[in-house]
Structures are given as C-alpha cells and as structure tokens.
Amino acid sequence: MKYVSTRGAANLGQFSEVLLMGLAPDGGLAMPEHLPTFSPQELEDLRRLKYADLAFAVMRPFITDIPEADLRRLLHETYRPEVFHSPDITPVTPLGNSGLFLLELSNGPSLAFKDMAMQFLGQVFEYVLEQRDEYLNILGATSGDTGSAAEYAMLNKPRVNVFMLSPHGRMSAFQQAQMFSLQEPNIFNIAVEGVFDDCQDLVKAVNADAGFKATYRIGAVNSINWARVLAQAVYYFRAYFALDLPAGAEVDFCVPSGNFGNVFAGYLAKKMGLPVGQLVVASNENDVLHEFFSTGAYQVRPGERVAKTSSPSMDIGKASNFERYLYLIAGESGEQVAGWWQAVGRGEVVNLGGTPHWNAVQASGFVAGRSTHADRLRTIAHVDRQYGRLIDPHTADGVLVGQHFQRPGVPMVCLETALPAKFEETVLEAAGRRPERPERFRDIEQQGRHGVVLPNDVQALKTYIREQLEQKI
Ligand SMILES: *Cc1c(COP(=O)(O)O)cnc(C)c1O
C-alpha cells in the first residue's frame, strides 16, 4: 500500500516510511492511496476473531511492507490481556437497558484510550528501527493523556527517545504525576509555559526545520501519526461484533473528541464497510468541531481562546486529524485541501455550508454536540446513580451527547476514553465519592518529579533537545 499526502504529494512511501515521518513534506498528513473494504461476507469472517487476530485482519491491507508473520507477532505482543487488564482487551458494557453501551478502552498502562494505539506504536517503532539499524527521537505534544500513553509505550525501547511537551500546570495532578514520576534515560518531560496548542505549534515549528529534523531524527507520536489512527479503527470492529447483532444491522458510536483522531478512526472503519450509522462527535466548551458540524464553518481557535475545562484532553482549538476527514470529503483532492488549509492558516473561516462538499459532510454520518462543566457533573452523577458506575469527565461528555442522538432500536456505543481515577477531583465533585485507583498508581504523587520547564519558544526547545542528545552520546 502506497501513501499520499492530504495536500497533494503523490508518494510518501509505504507504511514504515509514514510511521517515522510525522507531517508530510508539504505539511499535509499521510493517507493510504485507496481504502480497502470488507464485503458483508468478509465481515462475518471477522466476527469471532480474538482482538489481536482481528487487528491483523483490519490493519494488514494498510501494512504491506512488514512480513505477515512479523506483523502478526507484533500485534499479539501488543494486545495481551495482561497489558490491558481484560481478556477481551476492549470489553463492551451495557448501561442498564438504556440502549447505551460503554466501550472500555482505558484499562491499559496509562488508564486512557490512547494506550490502544500507542502500545502498538512502541512495538512497531522498535521493530522498524531495528530492521533499519536506526534511532528515533519522538517529539510530541500532550494535553494530558498522549504523554503518559507514549511514555509508557516507549519504556525499555532503547532505539527511541521521547521528548514530550505539555502545557505547564494545565493537567490534572494525577496526569502530571503519571508523566513526571518516570525517571528513565530515554524519557524527557518538558512543561511549556503556554497552552496545548502552543505545544503543538512548537512541535510543528521544529518539524518545519528540515535540517534540524533530519540531523536529530525527529519523529512523532501525536495523533497525526497514521499508525495510531489505523490501530484505533480495530476497536470499532471489535465493539460492533461484541454486540452480536444480525449481519448488516447499524450501530452508532459517540466519541469524546479533541484532535479528531479517535472519531476519524471510526469513520475509517465505516468507509471499510462496517455498518456504522451515526458518528457522534462530543466536544466540551471548546466546540470548533460542534460548530463545523452544525453550521459548515470551520474556524480554528488560537491558543489564548482555548478554554481550560474539566475535560482537559479535549481542550483543543484546532483538530489536526480533521484534515484527513476533509480530504475524504473533498473526494481525495489534495489541491482542494491545500487551498482550505492556506485559508485556515491565515485565520480565515472555511465555510462549506451550502456547497456540494456540505452534502458530502451530511451524508458521512457525522453529527455533533457539546457540553459544559455543569453537564459533565450531572452526567457523572446520573450514570453513577442509575447504573452504579463512575465515568470520567470526557466519557461523560460522550454519554451526554450520545444520549441526545440515540435512535430507537440502534445501540449507541459511547467510547470510554479514560478511567475516572485520572480525574479524581471532578468525579468526586460530581458523585460525592472518590473513584477507585488501580493499585499500581496508589502513591504516584509522592514519587518525585523529573523534567524541565521551558518558555514557549522554539529556539529554547531546539537547544534543549540538542543538549540532551549530545549528552547521551
Ligand atoms: C485524547 C483524548 C480525547 C480526544 O481524542 P482525539 O483522538 O484527540 O479526538 C478524549 N478523551 C480523552 C480522555 C483523551 O485522552
């Protein structure tokens, strides 16, 4: 399978190349040249597969440059019950008889859904780098969960260093402790004096310096990485089959969204032939996506206009993976997408309302909603009282918005994107009780802090990276 850029570059190479690439040279994102599909009969054959074998079946058509036996082994090493603390890897749990279901994606090492893809990334990075006898320095930005998921995935991966930027003081105490407690020779935590979008802009600025990028072998794990999107498509298939519906019956999914990576993976599954009905995008107060899907206007928010909310992993003013979606909406026209993104870059509104592209958006199955802090508190309390289950604030955004779009007789699967233990304070405020914390995280706040604080300045960041790498040699 060959990959192309959303902004028109015709050949980015195969999976292993785009895995290590980050942004494409033209600033776009990698997409497969075409989307393979499963026929209804082929889907039936996937129904009973164990998670790792299902992952192989879904991902194999996109990964043709790793020998079959090796890919299968990597996936079996990734999706193990001991790592995800469940024999099913991603169990589906009904919320009473409400027709709502939770797809549990957060039982892995960092207690958030990002482990689902990141654990695979750790395995496949080490594999590809070993094949090539290369090393990689991952530069990433996190508003919380990406950072810890990436760091836990890269522990004991000697060919990979992780430089992880996070907005100084803007994550929950538990999330900060998860990252900053790690003291590993290949993990570098950098707290940036700014918001998440500033961190993301710094990553982009470093990547825009081709010389620096090549000299220091800079790569990415943030949600623009194609391998992450692909790995996330698998659990939509798994959830669909877990519901054990008659062949062809539709299922709706509701996804707490920020960078649009998770819900885009659902769209990928749908495009591959899975009978997905609605894809419900749940936003918090930072509602650029909700605005687009209700009006057709896409306008990114600068960092200073991104609100700090109680579902911080969704505090995002521009959704990186949204470009992949618009690429498909534009009939895979890189030229069209490049035009839109030039306008977005100038701070303009891209308005698809009333254009033929808007018809394609409406036919794609996407709908959207938003929630506020008060909504989250009410939803957490309601789900606890009604179903005896604590959910985290992000998942609460999803359950609230998912409920709103429920259709009679169609299951609404809400993706559980983090465990409540990651956001104790909000859950306590909402439900009046403290969520249980897995034993391995019991005293994590007491384990010391390792990392630096840097200004929101690309030069300072480059200097820091250079110094650390020179010290290692
Ligand atoms: C990352 C994250 C999200 C948003 O996912 P995207 O793929 O960026 O849309 C939602 N909830 C939690 C808990 C997250 O960590």
Short mmCIF file of C-alpha atoms and ligand atoms in Angstrom, two decimals:
data_model
loop_
_atom_site.label_atom_id
_atom_site.label_comp_id
_atom_site.label_asym_id
_atom_site.label_seq_id
_atom_site.Cartn_x
_atom_site.Cartn_y
_atom_site.Cartn_z
CA MET A 1 0.00 0.00 0.00
CA LYS A 2 1.32 3.38 -1.05
CA TYR A 3 0.61 6.55 0.96
CA VAL A 4 -0.12 10.06 -0.29
CA SER A 5 -0.41 13.46 1.40
CA THR A 6 -3.71 15.21 2.15
CA ARG A 7 -2.19 18.25 0.44
CA GLY A 8 -1.30 16.53 -2.80
CA ALA A 9 2.18 14.97 -2.56
CA ALA A 10 1.79 11.83 -4.64
CA ASN A 11 4.11 9.33 -3.00
CA LEU A 12 5.14 9.27 0.65
CA GLY A 13 6.26 5.63 0.51
CA GLN A 14 4.81 2.71 2.40
CA PHE A 15 3.68 2.18 6.00
CA SER A 16 7.17 2.11 7.56
CA GLU A 17 8.05 5.41 5.93
CA VAL A 18 4.94 7.25 7.05
CA LEU A 19 5.28 5.67 10.50
CA LEU A 20 8.54 7.55 11.01
CA MET A 21 7.63 10.68 9.07
CA GLY A 22 5.34 12.90 11.16
CA LEU A 23 3.99 15.58 8.83
CA ALA A 24 4.42 15.08 5.08
CA PRO A 25 6.98 17.36 3.39
CA ASP A 26 4.13 19.52 2.00
CA GLY A 27 2.68 19.99 5.50
CA GLY A 28 -0.16 17.53 4.98
CA LEU A 29 -0.97 14.22 6.63
CA ALA A 30 -0.39 10.72 5.28
CA MET A 31 -3.34 8.84 3.85
CA PRO A 32 -3.48 5.50 2.09
CA GLU A 33 -3.76 5.78 -1.66
CA HIS A 34 -7.07 3.93 -1.51
CA LEU A 35 -9.27 2.46 1.25
CA PRO A 36 -9.67 -1.31 1.17
CA THR A 37 -13.15 -2.56 2.02
CA PHE A 38 -14.65 -5.72 3.51
CA SER A 39 -17.67 -7.32 1.86
CA PRO A 40 -20.53 -8.39 4.19
CA GLN A 41 -19.29 -11.99 3.93
CA GLU A 42 -15.74 -10.98 4.81
CA LEU A 43 -17.08 -9.05 7.79
CA GLU A 44 -18.84 -12.19 9.01
CA ASP A 45 -15.49 -13.98 8.99
CA LEU A 46 -14.05 -11.34 11.32
CA ARG A 47 -16.83 -11.63 13.88
CA ARG A 48 -15.32 -14.35 16.09
CA LEU A 49 -11.67 -13.34 15.91
CA LYS A 50 -9.70 -12.57 19.07
CA TYR A 51 -8.56 -8.96 19.36
CA ALA A 52 -5.01 -9.45 18.06
CA ASP A 53 -6.16 -11.51 15.07
CA LEU A 54 -8.89 -9.00 14.29
CA ALA A 55 -6.26 -6.25 14.46
CA PHE A 56 -4.22 -8.19 11.94
CA ALA A 57 -7.15 -8.57 9.56
CA VAL A 58 -8.09 -4.87 9.74
CA MET A 59 -4.56 -3.46 9.58
CA ARG A 60 -2.87 -5.86 7.18
CA PRO A 61 -4.19 -4.26 3.95
CA PHE A 62 -2.54 -0.98 5.02
CA ILE A 63 0.75 -2.53 6.15
CA THR A 64 2.17 -4.46 3.24
CA ASP A 65 5.85 -3.79 3.88
CA ILE A 66 6.17 -5.86 7.08
CA PRO A 67 6.21 -9.65 6.60
CA GLU A 68 2.90 -11.22 7.58
CA ALA A 69 4.30 -13.40 10.37
CA ASP A 70 6.17 -10.46 11.92
CA LEU A 71 3.12 -8.20 11.89
CA ARG A 72 1.00 -10.90 13.47
CA ARG A 73 3.62 -11.42 16.19
CA LEU A 74 3.82 -7.66 16.91
CA LEU A 75 0.06 -7.46 17.27
CA HIS A 76 -0.06 -10.49 19.58
CA GLU A 77 2.67 -8.95 21.71
CA THR A 78 0.72 -5.69 21.85
CA TYR A 79 -2.83 -6.81 22.58
CA ARG A 80 -2.29 -9.06 25.58
CA PRO A 81 -4.79 -9.42 28.46
CA GLU A 82 -2.01 -8.72 31.00
CA VAL A 83 -1.33 -5.32 29.41
CA PHE A 84 -4.99 -4.28 29.03
CA HIS A 85 -6.23 -5.98 32.20
CA SER A 86 -9.10 -7.74 30.42
CA PRO A 87 -9.37 -10.98 28.44
CA ASP A 88 -11.45 -9.12 25.83
CA ILE A 89 -8.96 -6.19 25.64
CA THR A 90 -11.84 -3.75 24.94
CA PRO A 91 -14.98 -5.02 26.74
CA VAL A 92 -18.39 -3.57 25.88
CA THR A 93 -20.65 -2.95 28.89
CA PRO A 94 -24.35 -2.02 28.67
CA LEU A 95 -25.62 0.84 30.82
CA GLY A 96 -28.71 -0.96 32.12
CA ASN A 97 -31.42 -1.24 29.47
CA SER A 98 -30.83 2.27 28.17
CA GLY A 99 -29.51 1.19 24.78
CA LEU A 100 -26.28 2.96 25.70
CA PHE A 101 -23.09 0.94 25.93
CA LEU A 102 -19.62 1.78 27.16
CA LEU A 103 -16.73 0.62 25.04
CA GLU A 104 -13.97 0.26 27.62
CA LEU A 105 -10.72 1.47 26.08
CA SER A 106 -8.97 2.65 29.21
CA ASN A 107 -7.79 -0.40 31.11
CA GLY A 108 -4.25 -0.23 29.71
CA PRO A 109 -0.98 1.05 31.26
CA SER A 110 -1.88 4.78 31.42
CA LEU A 111 -5.64 4.38 32.02
CA ALA A 112 -6.69 6.18 28.83
CA PHE A 113 -7.73 5.02 25.36
CA LYS A 114 -4.50 6.30 23.83
CA ASP A 115 -2.79 3.15 25.10
CA MET A 116 -4.76 1.21 22.48
CA ALA A 117 -2.72 2.68 19.66
CA MET A 118 0.40 3.75 21.49
CA GLN A 119 1.26 0.28 22.74
CA PHE A 120 1.27 -0.88 19.13
CA LEU A 121 3.37 2.11 18.13
CA GLY A 122 6.02 1.19 20.72
CA GLN A 123 6.26 -2.33 19.29
CA VAL A 124 6.28 -1.35 15.65
CA PHE A 125 8.76 1.53 16.12
CA GLU A 126 11.27 -0.74 17.81
CA TYR A 127 10.77 -3.36 15.08
CA VAL A 128 11.21 -0.99 12.13
CA LEU A 129 14.15 0.83 13.73
CA GLU A 130 15.91 -2.43 14.42
CA GLN A 131 15.39 -3.55 10.82
CA ARG A 132 16.99 -0.31 9.62
CA ASP A 133 19.52 -0.02 12.42
CA GLU A 134 18.24 3.49 13.13
CA TYR A 135 17.28 5.55 16.17
CA LEU A 136 14.38 7.95 16.63
CA ASN A 137 13.64 10.98 18.80
CA ILE A 138 9.95 11.34 19.32
CA LEU A 139 8.79 14.90 19.78
CA GLY A 140 5.21 15.13 20.92
CA ALA A 141 2.67 17.47 22.45
CA THR A 142 0.16 16.40 25.04
CA SER A 143 -2.74 17.96 26.86
CA GLY A 144 -2.63 15.02 29.19
CA ASP A 145 -3.17 11.51 28.01
CA THR A 146 -0.95 11.30 24.93
CA GLY A 147 2.11 11.99 27.01
CA SER A 148 1.70 9.26 29.56
CA ALA A 149 0.48 6.75 26.96
CA ALA A 150 3.54 7.48 24.78
CA GLU A 151 5.96 7.31 27.65
CA TYR A 152 4.57 4.02 28.99
CA ALA A 153 4.69 2.61 25.46
CA MET A 154 8.33 3.57 24.93
CA LEU A 155 9.68 2.32 28.25
CA ASN A 156 12.52 -0.11 27.56
CA LYS A 157 12.63 0.75 23.86
CA PRO A 158 16.33 1.54 23.51
CA ARG A 159 16.08 2.88 19.97
CA VAL A 160 13.59 5.58 20.92
CA ASN A 161 13.88 8.79 22.99
CA VAL A 162 10.73 10.68 23.94
CA PHE A 163 10.62 14.48 24.25
CA MET A 164 7.13 15.27 25.48
CA LEU A 165 5.77 18.81 25.67
CA SER A 166 2.87 19.56 27.99
CA PRO A 167 1.15 22.81 28.99
CA HIS A 168 2.69 23.84 32.31
CA GLY A 169 0.21 23.41 35.17
CA ARG A 170 -2.76 22.56 32.97
CA MET A 171 -3.08 18.85 33.55
CA SER A 172 -4.69 17.03 36.47
CA ALA A 173 -2.42 16.23 39.42
CA PHE A 174 -2.67 12.55 38.60
CA GLN A 175 -1.79 13.05 34.92
CA GLN A 176 1.19 15.20 35.82
CA ALA A 177 2.37 12.59 38.30
CA GLN A 178 1.98 9.80 35.75
CA MET A 179 4.42 11.51 33.41
CA PHE A 180 6.76 13.35 35.71
CA SER A 181 7.29 10.41 38.06
CA LEU A 182 9.02 8.47 35.30
CA GLN A 183 12.78 8.51 35.63
CA GLU A 184 14.06 6.75 32.55
CA PRO A 185 17.11 7.51 30.43
CA ASN A 186 15.00 7.79 27.25
CA ILE A 187 12.12 9.94 28.59
CA PHE A 188 12.31 13.76 28.67
CA ASN A 189 9.35 15.68 30.11
CA ILE A 190 9.10 19.34 29.09
CA ALA A 191 6.50 21.63 30.65
CA VAL A 192 5.89 24.59 28.30
CA GLU A 193 4.70 27.97 29.55
CA GLY A 194 1.60 28.02 27.34
CA VAL A 195 -1.49 26.01 26.40
CA PHE A 196 -1.72 22.76 24.48
CA ASP A 197 -1.96 24.44 21.09
CA ASP A 198 1.30 26.29 21.81
CA CYS A 199 2.92 22.92 22.46
CA GLN A 200 1.52 21.59 19.21
CA ASP A 201 2.76 24.68 17.35
CA LEU A 202 6.26 24.17 18.79
CA VAL A 203 6.24 20.59 17.51
CA LYS A 204 5.20 21.84 14.08
CA ALA A 205 7.86 24.56 14.11
CA VAL A 206 10.62 22.06 14.91
CA ASN A 207 9.32 19.76 12.18
CA ALA A 208 9.30 22.65 9.71
CA ASP A 209 13.08 22.94 10.13
CA ALA A 210 14.09 20.16 7.74
CA GLY A 211 17.76 20.36 8.68
CA PHE A 212 17.15 20.02 12.41
CA LYS A 213 14.58 17.32 11.83
CA ALA A 214 16.99 15.20 9.78
CA THR A 215 20.07 15.78 11.98
CA TYR A 216 18.23 14.86 15.17
CA ARG A 217 15.95 12.19 13.67
CA ILE A 218 12.75 13.81 14.90
CA GLY A 219 9.57 11.76 14.63
CA ALA A 220 6.06 11.96 16.04
CA VAL A 221 3.59 10.01 18.11
CA ASN A 222 0.85 12.61 18.41
CA SER A 223 -2.47 11.81 16.88
CA ILE A 224 -1.44 12.77 13.35
CA ASN A 225 0.56 9.54 13.18
CA TRP A 226 -1.21 7.29 10.71
CA ALA A 227 -0.34 4.12 12.64
CA ARG A 228 -2.33 5.43 15.60
CA VAL A 229 -5.40 6.19 13.56
CA LEU A 230 -5.21 2.77 11.95
CA ALA A 231 -4.77 0.88 15.23
CA GLN A 232 -7.80 2.72 16.64
CA ALA A 233 -10.07 1.54 13.85
CA VAL A 234 -9.80 -2.00 15.20
CA TYR A 235 -11.88 -1.48 18.34
CA TYR A 236 -14.83 -0.15 16.34
CA PHE A 237 -14.93 -3.52 14.59
CA ARG A 238 -14.48 -5.36 17.90
CA ALA A 239 -17.29 -3.38 19.57
CA TYR A 240 -19.60 -3.95 16.64
CA PHE A 241 -19.08 -7.71 16.78
CA ALA A 242 -19.33 -7.80 20.59
CA LEU A 243 -22.94 -6.55 20.32
CA ASP A 244 -23.72 -9.70 18.34
CA LEU A 245 -26.36 -8.11 16.10
CA PRO A 246 -27.78 -9.64 12.93
CA ALA A 247 -25.47 -9.11 9.96
CA GLY A 248 -25.80 -5.63 8.48
CA ALA A 249 -27.56 -4.01 11.48
CA GLU A 250 -26.36 -0.47 12.20
CA VAL A 251 -24.57 0.72 15.31
CA ASP A 252 -24.00 4.36 16.33
CA PHE A 253 -20.84 5.50 18.11
CA CYS A 254 -20.31 8.54 20.27
CA VAL A 255 -16.76 9.78 20.71
CA PRO A 256 -15.39 12.42 23.11
CA SER A 257 -13.25 14.37 20.67
CA GLY A 258 -10.34 16.78 20.61
CA ASN A 259 -7.85 16.22 17.84
CA PHE A 260 -10.40 14.16 15.89
CA GLY A 261 -8.14 11.09 15.75
CA ASN A 262 -10.40 8.70 17.60
CA VAL A 263 -13.63 9.52 15.77
CA PHE A 264 -11.79 9.62 12.45
CA ALA A 265 -10.74 6.01 13.10
CA GLY A 266 -14.44 5.23 13.40
CA TYR A 267 -15.02 6.86 10.04
CA LEU A 268 -12.23 4.75 8.60
CA ALA A 269 -13.99 1.61 9.90
CA LYS A 270 -17.21 2.83 8.32
CA LYS A 271 -15.50 3.51 5.00
CA MET A 272 -14.07 -0.02 5.15
CA GLY A 273 -17.57 -1.44 5.22
CA LEU A 274 -18.50 -1.71 8.91
CA PRO A 275 -22.23 -0.86 9.27
CA VAL A 276 -21.74 2.28 11.35
CA GLY A 277 -24.71 4.66 11.36
CA GLN A 278 -24.01 7.90 13.17
CA LEU A 279 -20.61 9.05 14.33
CA VAL A 280 -21.39 11.44 17.13
CA VAL A 281 -18.66 13.96 17.88
CA ALA A 282 -18.79 15.14 21.51
CA SER A 283 -16.99 18.37 22.35
CA ASN A 284 -16.69 20.33 25.56
CA GLU A 285 -16.76 24.14 25.77
CA ASN A 286 -14.03 24.18 23.10
CA ASP A 287 -16.50 23.43 20.38
CA VAL A 288 -14.89 24.09 16.99
CA LEU A 289 -15.98 20.67 15.80
CA HIS A 290 -19.53 21.13 17.03
CA GLU A 291 -19.58 24.48 15.23
CA PHE A 292 -18.45 22.89 11.98
CA PHE A 293 -20.91 20.02 12.02
CA SER A 294 -23.82 22.28 12.89
CA THR A 295 -23.04 25.19 10.54
CA GLY A 296 -20.43 24.10 7.99
CA ALA A 297 -17.99 26.76 9.18
CA TYR A 298 -14.56 25.68 10.36
CA GLN A 299 -12.59 28.27 12.23
CA VAL A 300 -9.66 27.31 14.42
CA ARG A 301 -9.18 28.99 17.78
CA PRO A 302 -5.83 30.47 18.73
CA GLY A 303 -4.28 29.16 21.93
CA GLU A 304 -5.38 32.10 24.05
CA ARG A 305 -9.01 31.40 23.16
CA VAL A 306 -8.91 27.76 24.21
CA ALA A 307 -10.80 27.40 27.49
CA LYS A 308 -9.39 25.37 30.33
CA THR A 309 -12.11 22.84 31.17
CA SER A 310 -12.75 19.81 33.36
CA SER A 311 -12.29 17.54 30.34
CA PRO A 312 -8.78 18.86 29.55
CA SER A 313 -7.79 16.26 26.96
CA MET A 314 -10.39 17.85 24.69
CA ASP A 315 -9.18 21.44 25.21
CA ILE A 316 -8.14 21.89 21.61
CA GLY A 317 -8.66 24.81 19.26
CA LYS A 318 -7.72 23.08 16.02
CA ALA A 319 -8.27 19.42 15.37
CA SER A 320 -5.26 18.02 13.49
CA ASN A 321 -6.91 14.92 12.09
CA PHE A 322 -9.84 16.89 10.77
CA GLU A 323 -7.73 17.47 7.66
CA ARG A 324 -7.92 13.75 6.92
CA TYR A 325 -11.68 13.87 7.09
CA LEU A 326 -11.96 16.89 4.78
CA TYR A 327 -9.59 15.16 2.38
CA LEU A 328 -12.08 12.32 2.03
CA ILE A 329 -14.99 14.76 1.86
CA ALA A 330 -13.17 16.57 -0.97
CA GLY A 331 -13.03 13.33 -2.96
CA GLU A 332 -9.33 12.88 -2.10
CA SER A 333 -8.35 16.16 -3.73
CA GLY A 334 -5.05 17.33 -2.23
CA GLU A 335 -5.36 20.54 -4.18
CA GLN A 336 -8.69 21.38 -2.56
CA VAL A 337 -7.39 20.59 0.93
CA ALA A 338 -4.22 22.64 0.39
CA GLY A 339 -6.45 25.59 -0.55
CA TRP A 340 -8.62 25.21 2.55
CA TRP A 341 -5.60 24.94 4.84
CA GLN A 342 -3.99 28.03 3.40
CA ALA A 343 -7.15 29.88 4.37
CA VAL A 344 -7.20 28.25 7.82
CA GLY A 345 -3.56 29.28 8.23
CA ARG A 346 -4.49 32.91 7.53
CA GLY A 347 -7.08 32.67 10.31
CA GLU A 348 -9.98 32.69 7.85
CA VAL A 349 -13.22 30.77 8.20
CA VAL A 350 -13.62 27.88 5.78
CA ASN A 351 -17.33 27.62 5.22
CA LEU A 352 -18.64 24.55 3.45
CA GLY A 353 -22.28 25.37 4.22
CA GLY A 354 -24.34 25.40 1.03
CA THR A 355 -21.55 23.91 -1.11
CA PRO A 356 -21.58 20.43 -2.68
CA HIS A 357 -19.00 19.45 -0.07
CA TRP A 358 -21.59 20.10 2.64
CA ASN A 359 -23.81 17.41 1.13
CA ALA A 360 -20.89 15.01 1.46
CA VAL A 361 -20.45 16.02 5.11
CA GLN A 362 -24.11 15.37 5.82
CA ALA A 363 -24.00 12.02 4.05
CA SER A 364 -20.94 10.95 6.05
CA GLY A 365 -22.96 10.16 9.19
CA PHE A 366 -21.31 12.75 11.42
CA VAL A 367 -23.33 14.75 13.94
CA ALA A 368 -22.03 16.72 16.91
CA GLY A 369 -22.87 18.15 20.30
CA ARG A 370 -21.21 20.00 23.13
CA SER A 371 -21.31 20.02 26.90
CA THR A 372 -20.37 22.24 29.80
CA HIS A 373 -18.84 21.63 33.20
CA ALA A 374 -22.31 21.51 34.76
CA ASP A 375 -23.43 18.94 32.14
CA ARG A 376 -20.47 16.74 32.94
CA LEU A 377 -21.13 16.84 36.68
CA ARG A 378 -24.79 16.00 36.15
CA THR A 379 -23.98 13.16 33.76
CA ILE A 380 -21.37 11.61 36.05
CA ALA A 381 -23.82 11.74 38.98
CA HIS A 382 -26.67 10.37 36.85
CA VAL A 383 -24.67 7.42 35.48
CA ASP A 384 -23.41 6.63 38.98
CA ARG A 385 -26.90 6.72 40.50
CA GLN A 386 -28.67 4.97 37.64
CA TYR A 387 -26.12 2.31 36.71
CA GLY A 388 -23.74 2.22 39.68
CA ARG A 389 -20.80 3.14 37.58
CA LEU A 390 -18.33 6.03 37.79
CA ILE A 391 -17.20 7.53 34.50
CA ASP A 392 -14.57 10.17 33.82
CA PRO A 393 -15.45 13.72 32.62
CA HIS A 394 -14.50 13.03 28.97
CA THR A 395 -16.60 9.90 28.85
CA ALA A 396 -19.38 11.95 30.46
CA ASP A 397 -19.22 14.44 27.58
CA GLY A 398 -19.73 11.46 25.30
CA VAL A 399 -22.58 9.87 27.23
CA LEU A 400 -24.45 13.18 27.42
CA VAL A 401 -24.17 13.94 23.72
CA GLY A 402 -24.66 10.28 22.74
CA GLN A 403 -27.95 10.15 24.64
CA HIS A 404 -29.16 13.14 22.71
CA PHE A 405 -28.66 11.41 19.35
CA GLN A 406 -29.95 7.97 20.35
CA ARG A 407 -32.26 6.28 17.85
CA PRO A 408 -34.87 3.67 18.80
CA GLY A 409 -33.51 0.16 18.42
CA VAL A 410 -29.99 1.25 17.46
CA PRO A 411 -27.26 0.67 20.06
CA MET A 412 -25.31 3.81 20.94
CA VAL A 413 -21.78 2.83 21.88
CA CYS A 414 -20.03 5.54 23.94
CA LEU A 415 -16.27 5.31 23.96
CA GLU A 416 -14.76 5.35 27.45
CA THR A 417 -11.65 7.41 26.79
CA ALA A 418 -10.23 7.50 30.32
CA LEU A 419 -10.82 5.91 33.72
CA PRO A 420 -12.34 8.15 36.41
CA ALA A 421 -9.22 7.67 38.56
CA LYS A 422 -7.36 10.01 36.20
CA PHE A 423 -9.74 12.86 37.05
CA GLU A 424 -10.49 12.24 40.71
CA GLU A 425 -11.28 15.83 41.66
CA THR A 426 -14.07 16.31 39.11
CA VAL A 427 -15.53 12.87 39.73
CA LEU A 428 -15.53 13.48 43.47
CA GLU A 429 -17.21 16.85 42.94
CA ALA A 430 -19.89 15.22 40.78
CA ALA A 431 -20.64 11.95 42.55
CA GLY A 432 -19.50 12.67 46.09
CA ARG A 433 -17.23 9.65 46.11
CA ARG A 434 -13.69 9.01 45.06
CA PRO A 435 -13.10 6.65 42.13
CA GLU A 436 -11.04 3.57 42.81
CA ARG A 437 -7.43 3.78 41.75
CA PRO A 438 -5.58 0.74 40.42
CA GLU A 439 -3.04 -0.49 42.97
CA ARG A 440 -0.05 0.32 40.78
CA PHE A 441 -0.85 4.05 40.91
CA ARG A 442 -1.59 4.23 44.65
CA ASP A 443 1.15 6.69 45.72
CA ILE A 444 2.13 8.15 42.39
CA GLU A 445 2.03 11.81 43.52
CA GLN A 446 4.75 11.02 46.08
CA GLN A 447 7.20 9.65 43.57
CA GLY A 448 9.13 12.84 42.69
CA ARG A 449 9.14 14.97 39.53
CA HIS A 450 11.55 14.65 36.66
CA GLY A 451 11.52 17.20 33.84
CA VAL A 452 12.11 20.85 32.93
CA VAL A 453 10.00 23.97 32.39
CA LEU A 454 10.71 25.85 29.13
CA PRO A 455 9.32 29.10 27.71
CA ASN A 456 7.01 28.97 24.69
CA ASP A 457 9.94 29.43 22.33
CA VAL A 458 11.13 27.15 19.54
CA GLN A 459 14.79 28.15 19.91
CA ALA A 460 14.83 27.20 23.58
CA LEU A 461 13.27 23.86 22.71
CA LYS A 462 15.79 23.06 19.97
CA THR A 463 18.67 23.95 22.27
CA TYR A 464 17.31 21.67 24.98
CA ILE A 465 16.91 18.72 22.59
CA ARG A 466 20.38 19.23 21.15
CA GLU A 467 21.98 19.37 24.59
CA GLN A 468 20.24 16.26 25.85
CA LEU A 469 21.17 14.22 22.79
CA GLU A 470 24.77 15.40 22.84
CA GLN A 471 24.99 14.41 26.49
CA LYS A 472 23.80 10.90 25.68
CA ILE A 473 26.47 10.20 23.10
C1 LIG B 1 -7.09 12.27 23.62
C2 LIG B 1 -8.35 12.19 24.38
C3 LIG B 1 -9.56 12.56 23.80
C4 LIG B 1 -9.65 13.14 22.40
O1 LIG B 1 -9.30 12.20 21.42
P1 LIG B 1 -8.95 12.70 19.94
O2 LIG B 1 -8.49 11.49 19.24
O3 LIG B 1 -7.87 13.72 20.09
O4 LIG B 1 -10.18 13.30 19.39
C5 LIG B 1 -10.71 12.39 24.54
N1 LIG B 1 -10.68 11.93 25.80
C6 LIG B 1 -9.52 11.56 26.39
C7 LIG B 1 -9.55 11.06 27.79
C8 LIG B 1 -8.33 11.68 25.70
O5 LIG B 1 -7.19 11.32 26.29
#
